[in-house]
Coordinates of C-alpha atoms in Angstrom, one line a residue:
M17 CA 61.4 116.3 135.4
N18 CA 64.5 114.3 136.4
H19 CA 63.6 111.6 134.0
F20 CA 63.2 114.1 131.2
Q21 CA 66.5 115.8 132.1
L22 CA 68.2 112.4 132.1
Q23 CA 66.9 111.7 128.6
L24 CA 68.1 115.1 127.4
D25 CA 71.5 114.6 128.9
L26 CA 71.8 111.2 127.2
Q27 CA 70.8 112.7 123.8
M28 CA 73.4 115.4 124.2
F29 CA 76.0 112.9 125.2
A30 CA 75.2 110.7 122.2
G31 CA 75.5 113.8 119.9
E32 CA 79.0 114.8 121.3
K33 CA 81.8 114.0 118.9
T34 CA 84.0 112.2 121.3
E35 CA 84.9 109.0 119.4
P36 CA 87.9 108.6 117.0
A37 CA 86.9 108.4 113.3
T38 CA 86.2 105.0 111.8
P39 CA 88.3 103.8 108.8
K40 CA 85.3 104.5 106.5
K41 CA 85.0 108.1 107.7
R42 CA 88.8 108.5 107.3
Q43 CA 88.6 107.2 103.7
E44 CA 85.7 109.5 102.9
S45 CA 87.6 112.5 104.2
R46 CA 90.7 111.5 102.2
E47 CA 88.7 111.2 99.0
K48 CA 87.5 114.8 99.7
G49 CA 91.1 115.9 100.1
Q50 CA 90.7 116.4 103.8
V51 CA 93.9 115.2 105.3
A52 CA 96.3 116.3 108.1
R53 CA 98.9 118.5 106.4
S54 CA 100.9 121.7 107.1
M55 CA 101.7 124.1 104.3
D56 CA 104.9 125.1 106.3
V57 CA 106.5 121.6 105.9
P58 CA 107.0 121.7 102.1
A59 CA 108.0 125.4 102.2
A60 CA 110.6 124.8 104.9
F61 CA 112.0 121.7 103.2
I62 CA 112.2 123.5 99.8
L63 CA 114.1 126.5 101.3
F64 CA 116.5 124.3 103.2
F65 CA 117.3 121.9 100.3
C66 CA 117.5 124.7 97.7
I67 CA 120.0 126.5 99.8
L68 CA 121.9 123.2 100.4
S69 CA 121.9 122.6 96.6
F70 CA 124.0 125.8 96.2
Y71 CA 126.8 124.0 97.9
L72 CA 126.4 121.0 95.6
F73 CA 125.8 122.9 92.3
G74 CA 127.7 126.1 93.1
G75 CA 130.6 125.3 90.7
Y76 CA 128.2 124.4 87.9
M77 CA 126.2 127.6 88.4
K78 CA 129.3 129.7 88.5
D79 CA 130.4 128.2 85.1
Q80 CA 127.0 128.9 83.6
I81 CA 127.0 132.5 84.8
M82 CA 130.5 133.0 83.4
L83 CA 129.4 131.5 80.2
I84 CA 126.5 134.0 80.0
F85 CA 128.7 137.0 80.6
R86 CA 131.4 135.7 78.2
S87 CA 128.8 135.2 75.5
V88 CA 127.3 138.7 76.0
L89 CA 130.7 140.5 76.2
N90 CA 132.6 138.6 73.6
D91 CA 130.1 137.6 71.0
Y92 CA 127.2 140.1 71.2
L93 CA 128.6 143.4 72.5
L94 CA 129.7 144.7 69.1
M95 CA 127.1 142.9 67.0
D96 CA 124.8 144.7 64.6
T97 CA 121.5 145.6 66.2
T98 CA 119.1 143.7 64.0
V99 CA 115.9 141.8 64.7
E100 CA 117.6 138.5 63.8
N101 CA 120.5 139.1 66.1
I102 CA 118.3 140.2 69.0
E103 CA 116.2 137.1 68.6
K104 CA 119.3 134.9 68.6
L105 CA 120.7 136.7 71.7
F106 CA 117.5 136.2 73.7
Q107 CA 117.1 132.6 72.6
Q108 CA 120.7 131.8 73.8
L109 CA 120.2 133.8 77.0
M110 CA 116.9 131.9 77.7
V111 CA 118.6 128.5 77.1
Q112 CA 121.6 129.4 79.3
S113 CA 119.3 130.7 82.1
L114 CA 117.2 127.5 82.0
L115 CA 120.4 125.5 82.3
L116 CA 121.5 127.6 85.2
L117 CA 118.2 127.3 87.1
T118 CA 117.3 123.7 86.2
P119 CA 119.1 122.0 89.2
I120 CA 117.4 124.3 91.7
M121 CA 114.0 123.8 90.0
L122 CA 114.4 120.1 90.0
V123 CA 115.4 120.0 93.7
A124 CA 112.4 122.2 94.6
V125 CA 109.9 120.0 92.7
V126 CA 111.3 116.7 94.1
I127 CA 111.3 118.1 97.7
A128 CA 107.8 119.5 97.3
I129 CA 106.4 116.1 96.2
F130 CA 108.5 114.2 98.8
S131 CA 107.5 116.4 101.8
S132 CA 103.8 116.2 100.8
Y133 CA 104.1 112.4 100.5
L134 CA 105.5 112.2 104.0
Q135 CA 102.5 114.0 105.4
F136 CA 99.6 112.2 103.8
G137 CA 100.9 109.7 101.2
F138 CA 100.0 109.6 97.5
L139 CA 96.7 111.5 97.0
I140 CA 95.1 112.9 93.8
T141 CA 91.6 114.3 94.1
G142 CA 89.7 117.1 92.4
E143 CA 87.2 117.5 95.2
P144 CA 88.7 120.7 96.7
L145 CA 88.6 122.4 93.2
K146 CA 84.8 122.0 92.9
M147 CA 82.7 125.1 93.1
K148 CA 80.9 125.4 96.5
F149 CA 78.6 128.4 97.1
S150 CA 79.0 127.8 100.9
K151 CA 82.5 129.3 100.5
L152 CA 80.9 132.6 99.5
N153 CA 79.1 132.8 102.8
P154 CA 80.2 136.2 104.4
I155 CA 79.3 135.0 107.9
E156 CA 81.4 131.8 107.5
G157 CA 84.2 133.9 106.0
A158 CA 84.2 136.4 108.9
R159 CA 84.2 133.4 111.3
N160 CA 87.3 132.1 109.6
I161 CA 89.0 135.5 109.7
F162 CA 88.4 136.1 113.4
G163 CA 88.4 132.5 114.5
L164 CA 90.8 130.5 116.7
R165 CA 92.6 129.1 113.6
S166 CA 93.4 132.7 112.3
L167 CA 94.7 133.6 115.8
V168 CA 97.0 130.6 115.8
E169 CA 98.3 131.4 112.3
L170 CA 99.0 135.0 113.4
L171 CA 101.0 133.7 116.5
K172 CA 102.9 131.3 114.2
S173 CA 103.9 134.1 111.9
L174 CA 105.0 136.3 114.8
L175 CA 107.0 133.4 116.2
K176 CA 108.7 132.8 112.9
L177 CA 109.6 136.5 112.5
F178 CA 111.0 136.6 116.0
V179 CA 113.1 133.4 115.6
I180 CA 114.3 134.2 112.1
G181 CA 115.2 137.8 113.3
Y182 CA 117.2 136.4 116.2
V183 CA 119.0 133.9 113.9
V184 CA 119.9 136.7 111.4
Y185 CA 121.1 139.0 114.3
S186 CA 123.2 136.3 116.0
T187 CA 124.8 135.2 112.7
L188 CA 125.7 138.8 111.6
W189 CA 127.1 139.5 115.1
E190 CA 129.3 136.4 114.8
E191 CA 130.5 137.6 111.4
K192 CA 131.1 141.3 112.5
S193 CA 134.9 140.9 112.2
H194 CA 134.6 140.0 108.5
L195 CA 132.0 142.7 107.8
M196 CA 134.4 145.3 109.3
E197 CA 137.0 144.3 106.7
F198 CA 134.9 145.3 103.7
A199 CA 136.7 148.7 103.5
S200 CA 140.1 147.1 103.1
I201 CA 139.5 144.0 100.9
P202 CA 139.0 143.8 97.1
L203 CA 135.5 143.5 95.6
E204 CA 135.9 139.7 94.9
G205 CA 136.6 139.1 98.6
I206 CA 133.5 141.1 99.6
F207 CA 131.3 139.0 97.2
S208 CA 132.9 135.8 98.7
I209 CA 132.1 136.9 102.3
I210 CA 128.6 137.9 101.4
A211 CA 127.9 134.6 99.6
S212 CA 129.3 132.6 102.6
I213 CA 127.2 134.5 105.1
S214 CA 124.1 134.2 102.9
L215 CA 124.5 130.4 102.6
K216 CA 125.1 130.1 106.3
L217 CA 122.0 132.2 107.1
G218 CA 119.9 130.1 104.6
I219 CA 120.9 126.8 106.2
K220 CA 120.2 128.1 109.7
I221 CA 116.9 129.6 108.8
G222 CA 115.9 126.4 106.9
I223 CA 116.6 124.2 109.9
V224 CA 114.6 126.6 112.2
L225 CA 111.7 126.6 109.8
I226 CA 111.8 122.8 109.5
V227 CA 111.6 122.4 113.3
L228 CA 108.7 124.9 113.5
A229 CA 107.0 123.2 110.5
L230 CA 107.1 119.8 112.3
F231 CA 105.5 121.3 115.3
D232 CA 102.9 122.9 113.0
Y233 CA 102.2 119.5 111.4
M234 CA 101.6 117.9 114.8
Y235 CA 99.1 120.7 115.6
Q236 CA 97.4 120.3 112.2
K237 CA 97.2 116.6 112.8
Y238 CA 95.6 117.2 116.2
E239 CA 93.1 119.6 114.6
F240 CA 92.3 117.2 111.8
E241 CA 91.7 114.3 114.2
K242 CA 89.5 116.6 116.3
G243 CA 87.6 117.7 113.2
I244 CA 86.7 114.2 112.0
R245 CA 85.7 112.8 115.4
M246 CA 82.3 111.1 115.5
S247 CA 79.5 110.8 118.0
K248 CA 78.4 107.4 119.2
Q249 CA 75.2 107.9 117.1
D250 CA 77.3 108.6 114.0
I251 CA 79.1 105.3 114.5
K252 CA 75.9 103.4 114.9
D253 CA 74.4 105.0 111.8
E254 CA 77.5 104.3 109.8
Y255 CA 77.4 100.6 111.0
K256 CA 73.7 100.3 110.0
K257 CA 74.3 101.9 106.7
T258 CA 77.4 99.7 106.0
E259 CA 75.6 96.5 107.1
G260 CA 72.6 97.4 104.9
D261 CA 74.7 97.7 101.8
P262 CA 74.0 94.5 99.7
L263 CA 77.5 94.7 98.1
I264 CA 79.2 94.9 101.5
K265 CA 77.0 92.0 102.8
G266 CA 77.9 90.0 99.7
K267 CA 81.6 90.6 100.3
I268 CA 81.3 89.6 104.0
R269 CA 79.5 86.4 103.1
E270 CA 82.0 85.5 100.4
K271 CA 84.9 86.1 102.9
Q272 CA 83.1 84.0 105.5
R273 CA 82.6 81.2 102.9
R274 CA 86.3 81.3 102.0
M275 CA 87.4 81.1 105.6
A276 CA 85.0 78.3 106.4
L277 CA 86.2 76.4 103.3
Q278 CA 89.8 76.9 104.3
R279 CA 89.2 75.6 107.8
M280 CA 87.3 72.6 106.5
M281 CA 90.2 71.7 104.2
Q282 CA 92.6 71.9 107.1
E283 CA 90.6 69.3 108.9
V284 CA 90.7 66.7 106.1
P285 CA 94.2 65.4 106.9
K286 CA 92.9 64.7 110.5
A287 CA 90.1 62.4 109.1
D288 CA 90.1 58.6 109.5
V289 CA 88.3 57.9 106.2
V290 CA 86.7 59.7 103.2
I291 CA 83.5 58.2 101.9
T292 CA 82.7 58.9 98.3
N293 CA 80.0 58.5 95.7
P294 CA 82.6 58.0 94.0
T295 CA 82.8 61.2 91.9
H296 CA 79.9 63.5 93.0
F297 CA 80.1 63.3 96.8
A298 CA 82.9 63.1 99.4
V299 CA 82.4 63.1 103.1
A300 CA 85.4 63.0 105.6
L301 CA 84.8 61.3 108.9
R302 CA 86.9 61.4 112.1
Y303 CA 86.4 59.4 115.3
D304 CA 88.2 59.8 118.6
A305 CA 86.7 57.7 121.4
K306 CA 88.2 59.9 124.1
Q307 CA 86.8 63.2 122.8
M308 CA 83.7 62.2 120.7
Q309 CA 80.5 60.3 121.5
A310 CA 80.1 59.5 117.8
P311 CA 82.0 59.7 114.5
T312 CA 82.0 63.4 113.3
V313 CA 81.9 64.8 109.8
V314 CA 84.9 67.1 109.5
A315 CA 84.5 68.0 105.8
K316 CA 82.0 67.4 102.9
G317 CA 81.5 68.6 99.4
T318 CA 80.2 67.9 95.9
G319 CA 81.7 68.3 92.4
F320 CA 85.0 70.2 92.4
L321 CA 85.0 70.4 96.2
A322 CA 84.6 66.6 96.5
L323 CA 87.6 66.2 94.1
K324 CA 89.6 68.5 96.3
I325 CA 88.8 66.6 99.5
K326 CA 89.8 63.3 97.8
Q327 CA 93.1 64.9 96.6
I328 CA 94.0 66.2 100.0
A329 CA 93.1 62.8 101.5
K330 CA 95.3 61.0 99.0
E331 CA 98.2 63.4 99.7
N332 CA 98.0 62.7 103.4
G333 CA 97.4 58.9 103.2
I334 CA 93.8 59.0 104.3
I335 CA 91.8 55.9 103.1
T336 CA 89.0 56.6 100.6
M337 CA 86.1 54.2 100.4
E338 CA 83.2 54.1 97.9
N339 CA 79.8 53.8 99.4
K340 CA 77.2 55.6 97.4
P341 CA 74.1 55.4 99.7
L342 CA 76.2 56.2 102.8
A343 CA 78.0 59.2 101.1
R344 CA 74.7 60.7 100.0
A345 CA 73.0 60.1 103.3
L346 CA 75.9 61.7 105.3
Y347 CA 76.1 64.7 102.9
A348 CA 72.3 65.3 103.1
Q349 CA 71.7 64.8 106.9
V350 CA 74.9 65.7 108.8
E351 CA 76.5 69.1 108.9
I352 CA 80.2 69.8 109.3
G353 CA 81.3 69.4 112.9
E354 CA 78.2 67.3 113.8
G355 CA 78.2 63.7 114.9
I356 CA 76.4 61.0 112.8
P357 CA 72.8 60.1 113.8
A358 CA 72.0 56.8 115.5
D359 CA 70.5 55.2 112.4
M360 CA 73.9 55.4 110.6
F361 CA 76.0 53.9 113.5
Q362 CA 76.0 50.4 112.0
A363 CA 77.0 51.5 108.5
V364 CA 79.7 53.9 109.7
A365 CA 81.0 51.4 112.3
E366 CA 81.5 48.8 109.5
V367 CA 83.5 51.4 107.5
L368 CA 85.7 52.4 110.4
A369 CA 86.3 48.8 111.3
Y370 CA 87.5 48.1 107.8
V371 CA 89.7 51.3 107.9
Y372 CA 91.3 50.3 111.3
K373 CA 91.9 46.8 109.9
M374 CA 93.6 48.2 106.8
K375 CA 95.7 50.6 109.0
G376 CA 96.7 47.6 111.2
K377 CA 97.9 45.6 108.2
A378 CA 99.8 48.6 106.9
N379 CA 101.5 49.0 110.3

C-alpha cells in the first residue's frame, strides 16, 4: 500500500506544473499570440500623451478652430442654400476638422504602438482571430465570468474609480478660489480657467493610470508565467520530441562539426610540422616531450581543408613537408588528438629531426 501511494505521489508530482517554461514553449506561446500584456498600459499612455499634446499643439488647434468659425461666419453664413454650396461647405469643414485632429490622432497611434512594443516587442500573428468553437462553451464562459480573473478586474476597476475620484476632488478643492470667481469674470476668463483645470486633471489622471497600469502589467506577467509553466514530464517529452526531429539533429551535428573544425584550425599554429600528399592530404603534427608520450595529430584534412591547413601553416611559419605514404597513413589511421602508433615512430622521428634541424639553422 505504501509503495503504491509513493508511486501515486511521484506521478502527481511529475504532473505538477512547477517548472519555468522552456524557450521552445515560450516561442510557441508567442506564435499563438499568448504574451504578457496589460490592456491598461496603452490606454493610460495614450490618455497621458494626448492630454500632454494639448500643451504642445494648443496654439495650432486654436488657430484651426478660429479658421473653421471664420470660414462659416464670413464665407458661408449668407451663401445661397444649394446642393453645390452645401457639398463645398461640408468638404471644407471635413478637411479642416482632419487638420485639427491629425496631431492628436498621430500621437495616439504612435503611443499605442510604442506602449505595446514595450510590453512584448514586435509581434504580428493571426492566431487569436481564428474561429474556435471552444470559446462558445457556456461552462467555460461562466467560469471566466465568475473566476478569479474577473474578480481581480472588478477590484482594479473599483480601485481606479476611487483613485481618480480622489484626484478630481482634491484638484477641484485646490481650485475652489478660481471656481468661486466665475460670477465676476468674463466668459473668456471662465473658458480659460476651465481649460487649465481640465488639462491639469488630465495630466494627473494620466500619471495615476500609468502607475496603476504598470502594476497591472506586473500582475499580468506573473499570471502569464504561471500559465505557461511546465511539469517535469512536459520538459522530458519536449526534449525527446526535439531530439527526435531530424532537422534539429542535423542542425546540431552541423554546429558541432563547425565548432570542431574551428578548434582544429586553432591548433594548426601550434604544430611542429605539416605533412602533405602534397595536394590531397595534410596532417599537422605536434610533439612536446614534457607533456606527450608520442607525437600527436592536432589537425588533418583532405581537399579544401588540406589547402586551408597548409595556408594557416604558411602564415604562421610552420614547416610543410611532402611525404605521400606517411601523409596517407597518418590520415587513415590516427584521429585528431591521438598519438601516432608505434609502427610510425621511425618515419615521424626522421621528419621531426629534419624539422628541428631546419629550425636550428633558421635560429
